[in-house]
PDB file of C-alpha atoms in Angstrom:
ATOM      1  CA  UNK A   1     -10.889  21.235  69.931  1.00 86.00           C
ATOM      2  CA  UNK A   2      -9.210  19.518  73.435  1.00 93.00           C
ATOM      3  CA  UNK A   3     -10.292  16.244  74.525  1.00 92.00           C
ATOM      4  CA  UNK A   4     -10.310  16.210  79.071  1.00 93.00           C
ATOM      5  CA  UNK A   5     -10.707  13.275  80.947  1.00 92.00           C
ATOM      6  CA  UNK A   6     -12.832  13.379  83.703  1.00 91.00           C
ATOM      7  CA  UNK A   7     -13.026   9.933  86.852  1.00 91.00           C
ATOM      8  CA  UNK A   8     -16.547   9.586  87.077  1.00 89.00           C
ATOM      9  CA  UNK A   9     -16.960   5.821  89.423  1.00 94.00           C
ATOM     10  CA  UNK A  10     -20.080   4.534  91.231  1.00 96.00           C
ATOM     11  CA  UNK A  11     -21.413   1.658  93.161  1.00 97.00           C
ATOM     12  CA  UNK A  12     -21.998  -1.313  91.154  1.00 96.00           C
ATOM     13  CA  UNK A  13     -24.547  -2.330  93.881  1.00 97.00           C
ATOM     14  CA  UNK A  14     -25.999   1.356  95.385  1.00 98.00           C
ATOM     15  CA  UNK A  15     -25.640   2.672  91.889  1.00 97.00           C
ATOM     16  CA  UNK A  16     -27.480  -0.474  90.393  1.00 98.00           C
ATOM     17  CA  UNK A  17     -29.556   1.392  87.932  1.00 97.00           C
ATOM     18  CA  UNK A  18     -26.462   3.768  86.779  1.00 95.00           C
ATOM     19  CA  UNK A  19     -24.279  -0.476  86.299  1.00 96.00           C
ATOM     20  CA  UNK A  20     -27.280  -1.557  84.401  1.00 97.00           C
ATOM     21  CA  UNK A  21     -27.488   1.966  82.147  1.00 94.00           C
ATOM     22  CA  UNK A  22     -23.120   1.051  81.372  1.00 93.00           C
ATOM     23  CA  UNK A  23     -23.708  -2.368  80.842  1.00 95.00           C
ATOM     24  CA  UNK A  24     -26.786  -1.839  78.152  1.00 96.00           C
ATOM     25  CA  UNK A  25     -24.476   0.321  76.185  1.00 94.00           C
ATOM     26  CA  UNK A  26     -22.925  -0.054  73.009  1.00 92.00           C
ATOM     27  CA  UNK A  27     -19.306  -0.700  72.946  1.00 90.00           C
ATOM     28  CA  UNK A  28     -17.050   2.672  73.856  1.00 90.00           C
ATOM     29  CA  UNK A  29     -20.702   4.874  74.088  1.00 93.00           C
ATOM     30  CA  UNK A  30     -20.555   5.406  77.903  1.00 92.00           C
ATOM     31  CA  UNK A  31     -18.595   9.433  77.388  1.00 93.00           C
ATOM     32  CA  UNK A  32     -21.375  10.403  75.113  1.00 94.00           C
ATOM     33  CA  UNK A  33     -24.651   9.816  77.699  1.00 94.00           C
ATOM     34  CA  UNK A  34     -22.974  10.630  80.049  1.00 94.00           C
ATOM     35  CA  UNK A  35     -21.956  14.259  78.304  1.00 94.00           C
ATOM     36  CA  UNK A  36     -25.654  14.304  76.848  1.00 95.00           C
ATOM     37  CA  UNK A  37     -27.176  13.269  80.302  1.00 95.00           C
ATOM     38  CA  UNK A  38     -25.351  16.499  81.512  1.00 95.00           C
ATOM     39  CA  UNK A  39     -26.267  18.691  78.941  1.00 96.00           C
ATOM     40  CA  UNK A  40     -29.972  17.103  80.220  1.00 97.00           C
ATOM     41  CA  UNK A  41     -29.497  18.242  83.849  1.00 96.00           C
ATOM     42  CA  UNK A  42     -27.375  21.458  82.524  1.00 96.00           C
ATOM     43  CA  UNK A  43     -30.632  22.897  81.322  1.00 95.00           C
ATOM     44  CA  UNK A  44     -33.329  22.083  83.715  1.00 95.00           C
ATOM     45  CA  UNK A  45     -30.792  23.907  86.375  1.00 95.00           C
ATOM     46  CA  UNK A  46     -30.749  26.459  84.232  1.00 95.00           C
ATOM     47  CA  UNK A  47     -34.988  26.533  84.082  1.00 94.00           C
ATOM     48  CA  UNK A  48     -34.504  26.648  87.419  1.00 94.00           C
ATOM     49  CA  UNK A  49     -32.749  29.409  88.038  1.00 93.00           C
ATOM     50  CA  UNK A  50     -30.723  27.062  89.673  1.00 93.00           C
ATOM     51  CA  UNK A  51     -27.233  27.919  87.833  1.00 92.00           C
ATOM     52  CA  UNK A  52     -26.361  30.192  85.394  1.00 92.00           C
ATOM     53  CA  UNK A  53     -27.317  29.988  82.168  1.00 90.00           C
ATOM     54  CA  UNK A  54     -24.011  28.284  80.321  1.00 84.00           C
ATOM     55  CA  UNK A  55     -22.391  29.796  77.217  1.00 76.00           C
ATOM     56  CA  UNK A  56     -25.090  28.086  73.947  1.00 65.00           C
ATOM     57  CA  UNK A  57     -22.889  28.914  71.309  1.00 61.00           C
ATOM     58  CA  UNK A  58     -20.096  26.455  72.656  1.00 54.00           C
ATOM     59  CA  UNK A  59     -23.611  23.896  73.755  1.00 52.00           C
ATOM     60  CA  UNK A  60     -24.851  24.615  70.368  1.00 53.00           C
ATOM     61  CA  UNK A  61     -21.766  23.432  68.048  1.00 56.00           C
ATOM     62  CA  UNK A  62     -21.657  20.538  70.263  1.00 56.00           C
ATOM     63  CA  UNK A  63     -25.003  19.366  70.128  1.00 58.00           C
ATOM     64  CA  UNK A  64     -24.791  20.200  66.288  1.00 61.00           C
ATOM     65  CA  UNK A  65     -21.354  18.166  66.072  1.00 64.00           C
ATOM     66  CA  UNK A  66     -23.165  15.176  68.598  1.00 62.00           C
ATOM     67  CA  UNK A  67     -26.479  15.532  65.980  1.00 63.00           C
ATOM     68  CA  UNK A  68     -24.554  15.221  62.495  1.00 60.00           C
ATOM     69  CA  UNK A  69     -22.568  12.225  64.036  1.00 60.00           C
ATOM     70  CA  UNK A  70     -25.635  10.543  65.499  1.00 59.00           C
ATOM     71  CA  UNK A  71     -27.410  10.584  61.691  1.00 56.00           C
ATOM     72  CA  UNK A  72     -24.481   9.853  60.108  1.00 55.00           C
ATOM     73  CA  UNK A  73     -23.752   6.677  62.027  1.00 53.00           C
ATOM     74  CA  UNK A  74     -27.885   6.020  61.263  1.00 52.00           C
ATOM     75  CA  UNK A  75     -27.584   5.814  57.625  1.00 49.00           C
ATOM     76  CA  UNK A  76     -24.646   3.930  57.736  1.00 49.00           C
ATOM     77  CA  UNK A  77     -25.893   0.452  60.589  1.00 49.00           C
ATOM     78  CA  UNK A  78     -28.949  -0.707  61.519  1.00 49.00           C
ATOM     79  CA  UNK A  79     -27.760  -0.402  65.508  1.00 52.00           C
ATOM     80  CA  UNK A  80     -30.679   0.946  67.811  1.00 50.00           C
ATOM     81  CA  UNK A  81     -30.311   4.282  69.275  1.00 52.00           C
ATOM     82  CA  UNK A  82     -32.115   5.819  71.883  1.00 55.00           C
ATOM     83  CA  UNK A  83     -34.085   8.922  72.409  1.00 57.00           C
ATOM     84  CA  UNK A  84     -32.198  11.885  74.248  1.00 56.00           C
ATOM     85  CA  UNK A  85     -35.949  12.203  75.862  1.00 57.00           C
ATOM     86  CA  UNK A  86     -35.841   8.947  76.847  1.00 55.00           C
ATOM     87  CA  UNK A  87     -32.216   8.521  77.931  1.00 56.00           C
ATOM     88  CA  UNK A  88     -32.483   9.793  81.713  1.00 57.00           C
ATOM     89  CA  UNK A  89     -35.823  11.248  82.814  1.00 52.00           C
ATOM     90  CA  UNK A  90     -34.218  13.718  85.596  1.00 50.00           C
ATOM     91  CA  UNK A  91     -37.308  13.599  88.037  1.00 51.00           C
ATOM     92  CA  UNK A  92     -40.433  14.428  86.213  1.00 46.00           C
TER      93      UNK A  92
END
């Protein structure tokens, strides 16, 4: 496994909704939710035919790892988690 870093920027005034969302996340969770949002966007774009299908094996294994991690974390804490479907409505 290799960790890759990408710079993400936004304007806290122009993108106040994004800024507020990031501020509401538990510490050190922003990257997790950015990955979830990107996967949802990729799926929507694939369904609309805007992009070619992405390899399902790499996406599925990553999603499985995140789901396992999420389940383990929920069992060991009382944190409130946001359902992936509730995070972003991506224009629906």
